[in-house]
Amino acid sequence: MEYPAETLGPNLSLKEMVYENLRNQIITGKLTPGMRLPEEELSRAMNISRAPIREALNMLHRDGFATIIPRRGAIVSLITPEDIRDNWEMRELLEPYGAKVSAPRIPDSEIEAMYERITALLNKGEESFQEYVQSDLDLHEMFFQYVTNRQLRDVLMTTKAHSLRMRYYAENGHAMRADVIREATEEHLT
């Protein structure tokens, strides 16, 4: 049966916009682990009703970025040593496979441009931290966008978001050591 409905396209619903806004603030550490996420205050701050806030908080809970405590509200999820271990384990299992299945689909020109960009980073050293972070994100994004298995792509994207959150949390605004940047950059070239 065909429904007479128009495609909504890439436009996000209000709850999705709230979700993206709060998730990005959680990932970047603007909303810190354990911080309360009161519906009423968020509603006032965003100048919207509580319904999309509540729906976004449920989505954040589903994806592990918030914890809903019955009759008390939502808080930003804590980051435990187990969370860090689980995240790295998932990345170790899924990212090589994701790269393997997507690599044949990536245009050679994109691979070459990324290779040159990462190689250039090796010569810059510690002052290139923001460039390193961005190239790391862009490299993973390049692989993820060519993964055709939607479930795998969704898991990879959520795992990446949690990894980024843990990175911001661990670094707490401090630059990474140059040797860590070099090691990760060299790993990306292989």
Short mmCIF file of N, CA, C and O in Angstrom, two decimals, residues 18 20 43 48-49 63 74 95 99 101 104 106-107 116 122-123 125 147 155:
data_model
loop_
_atom_site.label_atom_id
_atom_site.label_comp_id
_atom_site.label_asym_id
_atom_site.label_seq_id
_atom_site.Cartn_x
_atom_site.Cartn_y
_atom_site.Cartn_z
N VAL A 18 16.61 18.93 20.02
CA VAL A 18 16.93 18.98 21.45
C VAL A 18 17.93 17.89 21.78
O VAL A 18 18.93 18.12 22.47
N GLU A 20 20.12 16.39 19.77
CA GLU A 20 21.44 16.72 19.22
C GLU A 20 22.12 17.81 20.05
O GLU A 20 23.31 17.73 20.33
N SER A 43 13.31 23.36 29.36
CA SER A 43 12.18 23.88 28.59
C SER A 43 12.23 25.40 28.55
O SER A 43 12.07 26.01 27.49
N ILE A 48 10.79 26.10 24.67
CA ILE A 48 9.90 25.11 24.06
C ILE A 48 9.16 24.38 25.17
O ILE A 48 9.52 24.49 26.35
N SER A 49 8.15 23.61 24.80
CA SER A 49 7.38 22.86 25.79
C SER A 49 8.23 21.71 26.34
O SER A 49 9.28 21.38 25.80
N ASP A 63 20.49 5.91 24.48
CA ASP A 63 21.83 5.87 23.88
C ASP A 63 22.96 5.96 24.90
O ASP A 63 24.13 6.02 24.53
N ALA A 74 16.30 13.27 35.21
CA ALA A 74 17.44 12.77 34.43
C ALA A 74 18.73 13.47 34.86
O ALA A 74 18.71 14.63 35.29
N GLU A 95 35.46 -1.21 14.51
CA GLU A 95 36.06 -0.24 13.59
C GLU A 95 36.90 -0.88 12.49
O GLU A 95 36.78 -0.48 11.33
N ALA A 99 35.97 -0.35 8.62
CA ALA A 99 36.94 0.18 7.65
C ALA A 99 37.13 -0.81 6.49
O ALA A 99 37.19 -0.40 5.33
N VAL A 101 34.98 -3.07 5.24
CA VAL A 101 33.85 -3.15 4.31
C VAL A 101 33.60 -1.83 3.58
O VAL A 101 33.02 -1.83 2.49
N PRO A 104 36.60 -0.35 0.05
CA PRO A 104 36.45 -0.49 -1.41
C PRO A 104 35.48 0.53 -2.03
O PRO A 104 35.54 0.79 -3.23
N ILE A 106 35.26 3.78 -1.00
CA ILE A 106 35.77 5.14 -0.86
C ILE A 106 36.57 5.50 -2.10
O ILE A 106 37.49 4.77 -2.49
N PRO A 107 36.26 6.63 -2.71
CA PRO A 107 37.04 7.06 -3.88
C PRO A 107 38.53 7.23 -3.53
O PRO A 107 38.87 7.72 -2.45
N GLU A 116 47.52 12.20 2.91
CA GLU A 116 48.40 13.38 2.90
C GLU A 116 48.17 14.25 4.13
O GLU A 116 49.13 14.76 4.73
N LEU A 122 52.08 14.50 11.20
CA LEU A 122 53.22 13.91 11.90
C LEU A 122 54.37 14.91 12.05
O LEU A 122 55.16 14.80 12.97
N ASN A 123 54.46 15.86 11.16
CA ASN A 123 55.54 16.83 11.21
C ASN A 123 55.23 18.05 12.07
O ASN A 123 56.10 18.89 12.29
N GLY A 125 53.68 18.14 15.37
CA GLY A 125 53.91 18.01 16.80
C GLY A 125 52.74 18.42 17.66
O GLY A 125 51.59 18.46 17.22
N VAL A 147 29.88 2.85 4.99
CA VAL A 147 29.35 1.59 5.51
C VAL A 147 27.89 1.52 5.08
O VAL A 147 27.11 2.42 5.39
N VAL A 155 25.66 1.78 15.19
CA VAL A 155 26.46 1.35 16.35
C VAL A 155 27.81 2.05 16.33
O VAL A 155 28.30 2.54 17.36
#
